[in-house]
Short mmCIF file of C-alpha atoms and ligand atoms in Angstrom, two decimals:
data_model
loop_
_atom_site.label_atom_id
_atom_site.label_comp_id
_atom_site.label_asym_id
_atom_site.label_seq_id
_atom_site.Cartn_x
_atom_site.Cartn_y
_atom_site.Cartn_z
CA MET A 1 10.33 31.63 -0.38
CA ASN A 2 8.17 28.53 -0.76
CA GLY A 3 8.58 25.63 -3.16
CA PHE A 4 10.99 22.80 -3.88
CA THR A 5 12.46 20.84 -6.75
CA LEU A 6 11.91 17.11 -7.15
CA LYS A 7 14.96 14.94 -6.68
CA GLU A 8 16.91 14.20 -9.85
CA GLY A 9 15.24 11.29 -11.66
CA MET A 10 12.41 10.97 -9.12
CA LEU A 11 9.21 9.64 -10.73
CA LEU A 12 5.66 10.38 -9.57
CA GLY A 13 2.49 8.37 -9.95
CA THR A 14 -0.24 6.68 -7.95
CA ALA A 15 -0.88 3.38 -6.19
CA SER A 16 -4.06 1.32 -6.00
CA ALA A 17 -5.30 -2.17 -5.11
CA ALA A 18 -7.56 -4.39 -7.18
CA THR A 19 -10.23 -5.03 -4.50
CA GLN A 20 -10.54 -1.32 -3.78
CA ILE A 21 -11.22 -0.16 -7.32
CA GLU A 22 -12.29 -3.01 -9.62
CA GLY A 23 -15.81 -3.90 -8.50
CA GLY A 24 -17.45 -7.23 -9.36
CA GLU A 25 -18.85 -10.19 -7.45
CA THR A 26 -15.51 -11.94 -7.15
CA ASP A 27 -15.46 -14.76 -4.62
CA HIS A 28 -12.93 -13.39 -2.16
CA SER A 29 -12.43 -12.71 1.52
CA TRP A 30 -13.45 -9.03 1.37
CA LEU A 31 -16.70 -9.58 -0.51
CA ASP A 32 -17.47 -12.24 2.08
CA TRP A 33 -16.53 -9.85 4.93
CA ALA A 34 -18.82 -7.19 3.45
CA HIS A 35 -21.69 -9.66 3.07
CA ARG A 36 -21.24 -10.52 6.73
CA GLY A 37 -22.01 -6.89 7.60
CA PHE A 38 -18.59 -5.62 8.69
CA ILE A 39 -18.39 -2.50 6.50
CA ALA A 40 -19.30 0.72 8.33
CA ASP A 41 -21.44 2.26 5.59
CA GLY A 42 -22.88 -1.01 4.28
CA SER A 43 -21.06 -0.74 0.93
CA THR A 44 -19.26 -3.69 -0.65
CA PRO A 45 -16.28 -4.04 -2.99
CA ALA A 46 -18.71 -5.34 -5.63
CA ARG A 47 -19.36 -1.71 -6.65
CA ALA A 48 -16.19 0.27 -5.88
CA ASP A 49 -15.04 2.18 -8.99
CA GLY A 50 -16.01 -0.38 -11.60
CA HIS A 51 -12.40 -0.02 -12.74
CA TYR A 52 -12.30 -3.54 -14.16
CA ARG A 53 -14.63 -2.35 -16.93
CA ARG A 54 -13.57 1.31 -16.94
CA TRP A 55 -9.83 0.79 -16.82
CA GLN A 56 -9.17 2.48 -20.13
CA GLU A 57 -11.00 5.63 -19.05
CA ASP A 58 -9.10 5.70 -15.73
CA ASP A 59 -5.72 4.96 -17.22
CA ALA A 60 -6.22 7.52 -19.98
CA LEU A 61 -6.98 10.09 -17.29
CA MET A 62 -3.71 9.16 -15.58
CA GLU A 63 -1.93 9.84 -18.84
CA THR A 64 -3.71 13.18 -19.21
CA LEU A 65 -2.47 14.20 -15.77
CA GLY A 66 1.07 13.19 -16.75
CA LEU A 67 1.61 10.34 -14.29
CA GLN A 68 4.92 8.59 -14.89
CA ILE A 69 4.44 5.43 -12.83
CA ALA A 70 1.51 3.32 -11.62
CA ARG A 71 1.42 0.77 -8.84
CA ILE A 72 -1.43 -1.61 -9.60
CA GLY A 73 -2.76 -4.79 -8.00
CA VAL A 74 -3.88 -8.11 -9.40
CA GLU A 75 -6.97 -9.77 -7.88
CA TRP A 76 -5.83 -13.31 -7.12
CA ALA A 77 -9.43 -14.54 -6.81
CA ARG A 78 -10.21 -13.34 -10.35
CA VAL A 79 -7.17 -14.98 -11.85
CA GLU A 80 -7.53 -18.25 -9.92
CA PRO A 81 -11.22 -18.48 -9.00
CA LYS A 82 -10.88 -22.17 -8.09
CA GLU A 83 -7.78 -23.78 -6.68
CA GLY A 84 -5.39 -24.54 -9.55
CA GLU A 85 -7.81 -23.26 -12.25
CA TYR A 86 -6.93 -20.04 -14.02
CA ASP A 87 -9.26 -17.68 -15.80
CA GLU A 88 -7.62 -16.92 -19.14
CA GLU A 89 -9.77 -13.86 -19.74
CA ALA A 90 -8.75 -12.34 -16.39
CA LEU A 91 -5.09 -13.02 -17.16
CA ALA A 92 -5.47 -11.40 -20.59
CA HIS A 93 -7.16 -8.41 -18.96
CA TYR A 94 -4.19 -7.65 -16.71
CA VAL A 95 -1.77 -8.18 -19.58
CA ARG A 96 -3.74 -5.67 -21.67
CA GLU A 97 -3.59 -3.14 -18.87
CA VAL A 98 0.16 -3.36 -18.27
CA GLU A 99 0.73 -3.29 -22.02
CA TRP A 100 -1.33 -0.13 -22.22
CA PHE A 101 0.77 1.43 -19.48
CA ASN A 102 4.02 0.52 -21.21
CA ASP A 103 2.76 1.81 -24.55
CA HIS A 104 1.78 5.11 -22.95
CA GLY A 105 5.02 5.67 -21.06
CA ILE A 106 3.64 4.87 -17.59
CA ARG A 107 5.82 2.34 -15.85
CA PRO A 108 3.87 -0.38 -13.96
CA LEU A 109 4.80 -1.79 -10.56
CA VAL A 110 2.63 -4.82 -9.77
CA THR A 111 1.47 -5.84 -6.28
CA LEU A 112 0.74 -9.56 -6.08
CA HIS A 113 -1.05 -9.72 -2.73
CA HIS A 114 -2.95 -6.80 -1.22
CA PHE A 115 -5.00 -8.09 1.75
CA THR A 116 -7.55 -10.11 -0.25
CA ASN A 117 -7.60 -13.90 -0.56
CA PRO A 118 -9.67 -16.10 -2.85
CA MET A 119 -12.27 -17.83 -0.66
CA TRP A 120 -10.88 -21.27 -1.48
CA PHE A 121 -7.54 -20.10 0.00
CA GLU A 122 -9.21 -18.43 2.97
CA ARG A 123 -11.11 -21.64 3.76
CA LYS A 124 -7.85 -23.58 3.76
CA GLY A 125 -6.51 -21.28 6.48
CA ALA A 126 -4.66 -18.83 4.19
CA PHE A 127 -1.33 -17.73 5.68
CA GLU A 128 -2.01 -19.40 9.01
CA LYS A 129 -0.57 -22.54 7.44
CA ARG A 130 2.96 -22.80 6.20
CA GLU A 131 2.02 -25.45 3.65
CA ASN A 132 -0.35 -22.94 1.96
CA ILE A 133 2.62 -20.84 0.85
CA ALA A 134 2.79 -23.24 -2.12
CA ASP A 135 -0.59 -21.92 -3.34
CA PHE A 136 0.64 -18.34 -3.23
CA LEU A 137 3.83 -19.26 -5.07
CA ARG A 138 1.86 -21.03 -7.81
CA PHE A 139 -0.09 -17.81 -8.36
CA VAL A 140 3.09 -15.72 -8.32
CA ASP A 141 4.68 -18.08 -10.82
CA LYS A 142 1.66 -17.78 -13.11
CA MET A 143 1.53 -13.98 -13.02
CA VAL A 144 5.24 -13.48 -13.53
CA ARG A 145 5.29 -15.83 -16.53
CA VAL A 146 2.16 -14.25 -18.02
CA PHE A 147 3.49 -10.71 -17.64
CA GLY A 148 6.92 -11.72 -18.97
CA ALA A 149 9.05 -8.73 -19.91
CA ARG A 150 6.10 -6.32 -19.61
CA VAL A 151 6.69 -6.00 -15.86
CA ASN A 152 9.99 -6.10 -14.03
CA GLU A 153 9.00 -4.48 -10.74
CA TYR A 154 6.95 -6.28 -8.13
CA ILE A 155 5.70 -5.92 -4.58
CA THR A 156 5.14 -9.46 -3.32
CA ILE A 157 2.89 -8.68 -0.33
CA ASN A 158 1.35 -5.37 0.65
CA GLU A 159 1.28 -4.42 4.34
CA PRO A 160 1.64 -7.91 5.78
CA ASN A 161 1.80 -6.22 9.21
CA VAL A 162 -1.67 -4.69 8.77
CA TYR A 163 -3.06 -7.94 7.33
CA ALA A 164 -1.80 -9.84 10.40
CA ALA A 165 -2.66 -7.19 13.01
CA ASN A 166 -6.19 -6.41 11.80
CA GLY A 167 -7.11 -9.97 10.86
CA TYR A 168 -5.56 -11.86 13.77
CA TYR A 169 -4.96 -9.45 16.68
CA PHE A 170 -7.75 -6.85 16.54
CA GLY A 171 -10.19 -9.19 14.77
CA ILE A 172 -11.64 -6.37 12.65
CA TRP A 173 -10.64 -7.80 9.26
CA PRO A 174 -11.03 -11.28 7.84
CA PRO A 175 -10.81 -13.83 9.35
CA GLY A 176 -11.70 -11.93 12.55
CA GLU A 177 -9.36 -13.70 14.98
CA ARG A 178 -8.02 -12.25 18.24
CA SER A 179 -4.83 -14.03 19.19
CA LEU A 180 -1.35 -12.58 19.68
CA PHE A 181 0.13 -16.02 19.13
CA LYS A 182 -1.60 -16.41 15.75
CA THR A 183 -0.70 -12.85 14.73
CA ILE A 184 2.98 -13.55 15.20
CA HIS A 185 2.69 -16.92 13.51
CA VAL A 186 0.95 -15.37 10.48
CA MET A 187 3.68 -12.71 10.29
CA ASN A 188 6.19 -15.52 10.28
CA VAL A 189 4.45 -17.35 7.42
CA LEU A 190 4.04 -14.11 5.43
CA ALA A 191 7.76 -13.41 5.80
CA GLU A 192 8.54 -16.86 4.43
CA ALA A 193 6.05 -16.38 1.60
CA HIS A 194 7.71 -13.11 0.65
CA ILE A 195 11.22 -14.56 0.73
CA ASP A 196 10.19 -17.51 -1.44
CA ALA A 197 8.33 -15.23 -3.86
CA TYR A 198 11.31 -12.88 -4.02
CA GLY A 199 13.59 -15.72 -5.08
CA LEU A 200 11.05 -17.16 -7.51
CA ILE A 201 10.46 -13.86 -9.31
CA HIS A 202 14.17 -13.35 -9.77
CA VAL A 203 14.69 -16.87 -11.10
CA LEU A 204 11.78 -16.60 -13.53
CA GLN A 205 12.74 -13.17 -14.81
CA LYS A 206 16.30 -14.34 -15.36
CA GLN A 207 15.05 -17.39 -17.28
CA MET A 208 12.92 -15.09 -19.43
CA GLY A 209 15.89 -12.80 -20.08
CA VAL A 210 14.23 -9.87 -18.29
CA THR A 211 16.66 -7.33 -16.90
CA GLY A 212 16.40 -4.63 -14.26
CA THR A 213 14.17 -6.77 -12.01
CA ARG A 214 13.31 -5.15 -8.71
CA VAL A 215 11.24 -6.84 -6.02
CA SER A 216 10.30 -5.83 -2.49
CA TYR A 217 7.67 -6.11 0.25
CA ALA A 218 5.72 -3.05 1.47
CA ASN A 219 4.94 -2.68 5.15
CA HIS A 220 2.70 0.03 6.54
CA VAL A 221 5.16 2.02 8.63
CA ARG A 222 4.44 4.65 11.26
CA VAL A 223 6.32 6.80 13.69
CA PHE A 224 5.60 5.52 17.20
CA ALA A 225 6.22 8.38 19.61
CA PRO A 226 6.03 8.22 23.42
CA LYS A 227 3.17 10.35 24.72
CA ASP A 228 5.52 11.86 27.28
CA PRO A 229 9.10 11.61 26.02
CA GLN A 230 10.37 11.95 29.62
CA ASN A 231 8.36 8.92 30.76
CA ILE A 232 10.47 5.76 30.63
CA LEU A 233 7.40 3.49 30.33
CA HIS A 234 6.01 5.51 27.43
CA ARG A 235 9.37 5.24 25.73
CA PHE A 236 9.54 1.50 26.37
CA PHE A 237 6.04 0.85 25.00
CA ALA A 238 6.66 3.06 21.95
CA ARG A 239 9.69 0.92 21.07
CA LEU A 240 7.85 -2.32 21.81
CA THR A 241 4.81 -1.38 19.69
CA GLU A 242 7.00 -0.33 16.81
CA ARG A 243 8.85 -3.63 16.95
CA PHE A 244 5.65 -5.70 17.08
CA PHE A 245 3.86 -3.73 14.37
CA GLN A 246 6.61 -3.17 11.82
CA GLY A 247 10.23 -3.44 12.98
CA SER A 248 10.47 -7.17 13.46
CA LEU A 249 8.61 -8.07 10.28
CA SER A 250 10.53 -5.61 8.13
CA LYS A 251 13.87 -6.96 9.35
CA THR A 252 12.82 -10.57 8.91
CA MET A 253 11.37 -10.05 5.43
CA GLY A 254 14.32 -8.03 4.21
CA THR A 255 17.13 -10.17 5.62
CA GLY A 256 15.73 -13.65 6.35
CA LYS A 257 17.05 -13.19 9.89
CA PRO A 258 14.27 -13.69 12.46
CA SER A 259 13.83 -10.69 14.68
CA PHE A 260 11.88 -10.95 17.98
CA PRO A 261 8.94 -11.61 18.32
CA ILE A 262 9.25 -13.54 15.05
CA ARG A 263 11.04 -16.79 15.85
CA ASN A 264 11.36 -20.27 14.53
CA PHE A 265 11.97 -18.88 11.08
CA GLY A 266 12.24 -21.35 8.21
CA ARG A 267 14.53 -22.31 5.47
CA ALA A 268 15.93 -19.13 3.95
CA PRO A 269 19.62 -18.36 4.38
CA HIS A 270 20.28 -14.92 5.77
CA GLY A 271 20.73 -12.46 2.93
CA LEU A 272 19.00 -9.61 1.17
CA TYR A 273 15.40 -10.14 0.07
CA CYS A 274 14.49 -6.74 -1.33
CA ASP A 275 15.87 -4.57 -4.13
CA PHE A 276 14.35 -1.30 -2.95
CA ILE A 277 12.88 0.06 0.24
CA ALA A 278 9.10 0.26 -0.02
CA VAL A 279 7.47 2.73 2.34
CA ASN A 280 3.72 2.96 2.90
CA TYR A 281 3.47 5.99 5.19
CA TYR A 282 0.45 7.85 6.52
CA THR A 283 0.72 8.88 10.15
CA ARG A 284 2.32 9.00 13.61
CA SER A 285 0.99 7.06 16.60
CA THR A 286 1.29 8.22 20.19
CA VAL A 287 2.03 5.56 22.76
CA ALA A 288 1.55 5.47 26.54
CA GLY A 289 1.07 1.71 27.12
CA PHE A 290 -0.24 -1.27 25.19
CA GLY A 291 -1.98 -0.02 22.05
CA ASP A 292 -1.52 3.31 20.36
CA GLY A 293 -3.42 6.56 20.05
CA VAL A 294 -3.32 10.06 18.64
CA ARG A 295 -1.90 13.06 20.47
CA GLN A 296 -4.32 15.91 21.20
CA GLY A 297 -4.01 19.30 19.53
CA VAL A 298 -2.35 17.98 16.36
CA PRO A 299 -3.44 18.19 12.71
CA VAL A 300 -5.57 15.20 11.74
CA ASN A 301 -7.29 13.89 8.61
CA ASP A 302 -10.95 12.87 8.28
CA MET A 303 -10.23 9.48 9.85
CA GLY A 304 -8.56 11.09 12.86
CA TRP A 305 -5.03 10.08 11.80
CA GLU A 306 -2.34 12.59 12.75
CA ILE A 307 -0.77 14.41 9.82
CA TYR A 308 2.96 14.37 10.50
CA PRO A 309 4.89 14.98 7.25
CA GLN A 310 8.40 14.63 8.70
CA GLY A 311 7.47 11.06 9.65
CA ILE A 312 7.76 9.93 6.03
CA VAL A 313 11.47 10.68 6.16
CA GLU A 314 11.93 9.27 9.68
CA CYS A 315 10.34 5.96 8.63
CA ALA A 316 12.31 5.75 5.39
CA GLN A 317 15.52 6.47 7.31
CA LYS A 318 14.87 3.59 9.71
CA LEU A 319 14.41 1.17 6.84
CA TYR A 320 17.43 2.61 5.04
CA ALA A 321 19.49 1.83 8.12
CA ILE A 322 18.58 -1.88 7.68
CA HIS A 323 19.28 -1.91 3.95
CA PRO A 324 20.73 1.12 2.16
CA LEU A 325 18.75 0.76 -1.09
CA PRO A 326 16.78 3.08 -3.38
CA VAL A 327 13.65 4.38 -1.65
CA TYR A 328 10.20 3.98 -3.21
CA ILE A 329 7.33 5.65 -1.39
CA THR A 330 4.87 2.96 -2.42
CA GLU A 331 1.94 4.69 -0.66
CA ASN A 332 1.29 8.06 0.91
CA GLY A 333 -1.96 9.98 0.99
CA THR A 334 -4.82 11.06 3.19
CA CYS A 335 -8.53 10.79 3.80
CA ASP A 336 -9.81 14.29 2.98
CA ASN A 337 -13.44 13.86 1.97
CA ARG A 338 -13.86 17.42 0.70
CA ASP A 339 -10.36 17.83 -0.73
CA GLU A 340 -9.73 20.74 1.60
CA PHE A 341 -6.15 20.05 2.69
CA ARG A 342 -4.81 17.39 0.32
CA CYS A 343 -2.72 19.97 -1.61
CA ARG A 344 -1.00 21.00 1.60
CA TYR A 345 -0.54 17.35 2.56
CA LEU A 346 1.07 16.63 -0.82
CA TYR A 347 3.26 19.69 -0.56
CA ASP A 348 4.45 18.96 2.97
CA HIS A 349 5.24 15.29 2.36
CA LEU A 350 6.92 15.81 -0.99
CA GLN A 351 8.93 18.71 0.35
CA ALA A 352 10.13 16.60 3.30
CA LEU A 353 11.21 13.87 0.88
CA CYS A 354 12.87 16.19 -1.62
CA THR A 355 14.92 17.99 1.00
CA CYS A 356 16.18 14.86 2.80
CA GLY A 357 19.39 13.05 1.99
CA LEU A 358 17.80 9.72 1.05
CA PRO A 359 17.83 8.37 -2.53
CA VAL A 360 14.06 8.69 -3.09
CA GLU A 361 13.39 7.42 -6.61
CA ARG A 362 9.62 7.00 -6.66
CA TYR A 363 6.54 8.51 -5.06
CA TYR A 364 3.20 6.70 -5.51
CA HIS A 365 0.36 8.79 -4.14
CA TRP A 366 -2.50 6.81 -2.57
CA CYS A 367 -4.79 6.88 -4.47
CA PHE A 368 -5.72 7.89 -8.02
CA THR A 369 -9.50 7.58 -7.63
CA ASP A 370 -11.59 7.51 -4.44
CA ASN A 371 -12.17 3.87 -3.64
CA PHE A 372 -13.45 1.17 -1.29
CA GLU A 373 -11.50 1.80 1.93
CA TRP A 374 -11.87 -1.64 3.58
CA THR A 375 -14.08 -1.48 6.71
CA ALA A 376 -14.71 2.25 6.12
CA GLY A 377 -16.18 1.34 2.72
CA GLU A 378 -16.98 4.22 0.37
CA SER A 379 -17.12 6.79 3.17
CA ALA A 380 -13.38 7.54 3.24
CA ARG A 381 -12.06 9.39 0.22
CA PHE A 382 -8.32 9.20 -0.55
CA GLY A 383 -8.41 9.98 -4.29
CA LEU A 384 -6.95 12.70 -6.48
CA VAL A 385 -10.01 12.04 -8.62
CA HIS A 386 -13.52 12.18 -7.17
CA VAL A 387 -15.81 9.23 -7.88
CA ASP A 388 -19.57 9.54 -7.72
CA TYR A 389 -20.33 5.92 -6.80
CA GLU A 390 -23.93 6.11 -8.04
CA THR A 391 -23.15 7.37 -11.54
CA GLN A 392 -19.47 6.31 -11.63
CA GLN A 393 -18.61 9.77 -12.93
CA ARG A 394 -15.00 10.81 -12.36
CA ALA A 395 -13.97 14.42 -11.65
CA VAL A 396 -10.38 15.50 -11.14
CA LYS A 397 -10.04 17.25 -7.78
CA ARG A 398 -8.00 20.38 -7.19
CA SER A 399 -5.34 18.18 -5.61
CA GLY A 400 -5.28 16.14 -8.83
CA LEU A 401 -4.55 19.32 -10.80
CA PHE A 402 -1.85 20.28 -8.30
CA TYR A 403 -0.25 16.83 -8.70
CA ARG A 404 -0.36 17.24 -12.50
CA ASP A 405 1.37 20.59 -12.21
CA ILE A 406 4.04 19.26 -9.81
CA ILE A 407 4.94 16.55 -12.31
CA ALA A 408 4.99 19.00 -15.22
CA ALA A 409 7.08 21.57 -13.34
CA GLY A 410 9.40 19.05 -11.66
CA GLY A 411 8.50 20.50 -8.28
CA VAL A 412 6.54 23.35 -6.75
CA THR A 413 7.16 26.99 -7.63
CA GLU A 414 6.21 29.99 -5.48
CA GLU A 415 3.31 30.66 -7.87
CA MET A 416 2.03 27.10 -7.53
CA TYR A 417 2.35 27.31 -3.76
CA GLN A 418 0.20 30.43 -3.74
CA GLU A 419 -2.35 28.94 -6.09
CA TYR A 420 -2.82 25.56 -4.42
CA VAL A 421 -1.34 25.46 -0.92
CA GLU A 422 -1.18 28.82 0.81
CA HIS A 423 -4.90 29.04 1.71
CA GLN A 424 -5.20 25.42 2.88
CA GLN A 425 -5.00 24.67 6.59
CA TYR A 426 -5.11 21.39 8.49
CA ARG A 427 -7.72 20.92 11.23
CA ASN A 428 -6.49 20.08 14.70
CA ASN A 429 -8.15 17.48 16.92
CA GLY A 430 -8.97 17.94 20.60
O1 LIG B 501 -6.40 1.90 1.49
C1 LIG B 501 -5.29 1.50 2.21
C2 LIG B 501 -4.43 0.57 1.39
O2 LIG B 501 -5.13 -0.54 0.93
C3 LIG B 501 -3.25 0.07 2.20
N1 LIG B 501 -2.56 1.19 2.82
C4 LIG B 501 -3.32 2.16 3.52
C5 LIG B 501 -4.45 2.68 2.65
C6 LIG B 501 -5.27 3.74 3.39
O3 LIG B 501 -5.81 3.19 4.55
#
């Protein structure tokens, strides 16, 4: 018998990021990166989904599909195009959107930083400099006051580990640096920025009489498995890579207690700096030395990432061991350009979550619409809704209909399994 029931009270929706969907010639680090020729297919975030203008169409489609929650991002560079100067129209835009969500029974969770910096902040050295945290906090302060009681759930910083690793270690994202020392330093500054923002949001919401405030950070977490589990070096490097990529930063951000290789950590007393566990999960990495790879003969998506559904539970369990809090899957999804296996992916990951013992309260699928996937540009499709970038036409994919039906049914029945999942197979690599 196939199928499963969603956990009691578990809510389903989607996650997105402003730069990836909004479009527009906003003066930020990713438009600059695209203009410098670093996007594989030559696209830029200036086009994306044009969501900034089409938000009502997109959000109404979410409502039609029955989504209960929406994780959305705010584009800092739109709101504060020049240092210390706010764009009132941009602020009003985001307020209108969260109001719309609240009025239509879709609960918003707002991400304040999702990879992209205004260029004025980037030019100042962004999170390489501790003193620049004040700029981020000014923006946080502004947004939280402007949203008031309309939003009481925030992610301060999205995937600080990916921001630091890609921008400062691999040099493939802005600002294109390659220095282990800087990577660790930036992680350190991001952890401080999160802890300060966490405290600030709570203080402001309390002052405004807002209740039920929940704030967290969201790291991109993976399973790091030794290529040969019998090989002591493979095991050692798997543990080391996990620590450098996610373990150390997650512990430091959540507790204020520096965890190697993060050191020299600032002013925050040790404590608890998250109100829920945020899990962005996609894949498992296979490790045999420095760097990571993908095992051969395993199911992979269109970007070559291993599909390993049980990993979503393994990663959540690790974070739960640090802080036993409600679990929000703040991102999970896959690049499946022809929508050939996304239903199976959804089924396998949701089933793993719904049959585990963790208190999983939210699941935000990445993403609602296809969108600008950073250096892969428009060529990698993660959406439940297809976007024709030329015409900007939206078309709900089969996986979008499956997601709608899961929400309506509170799980997957045998009939739904047969209709959407049974015939879908993953492709193996190698
Ligand atoms: O598109 C990204 C998102 O911005 C952050 N998490 C991973 C997604 C897929 O790569």
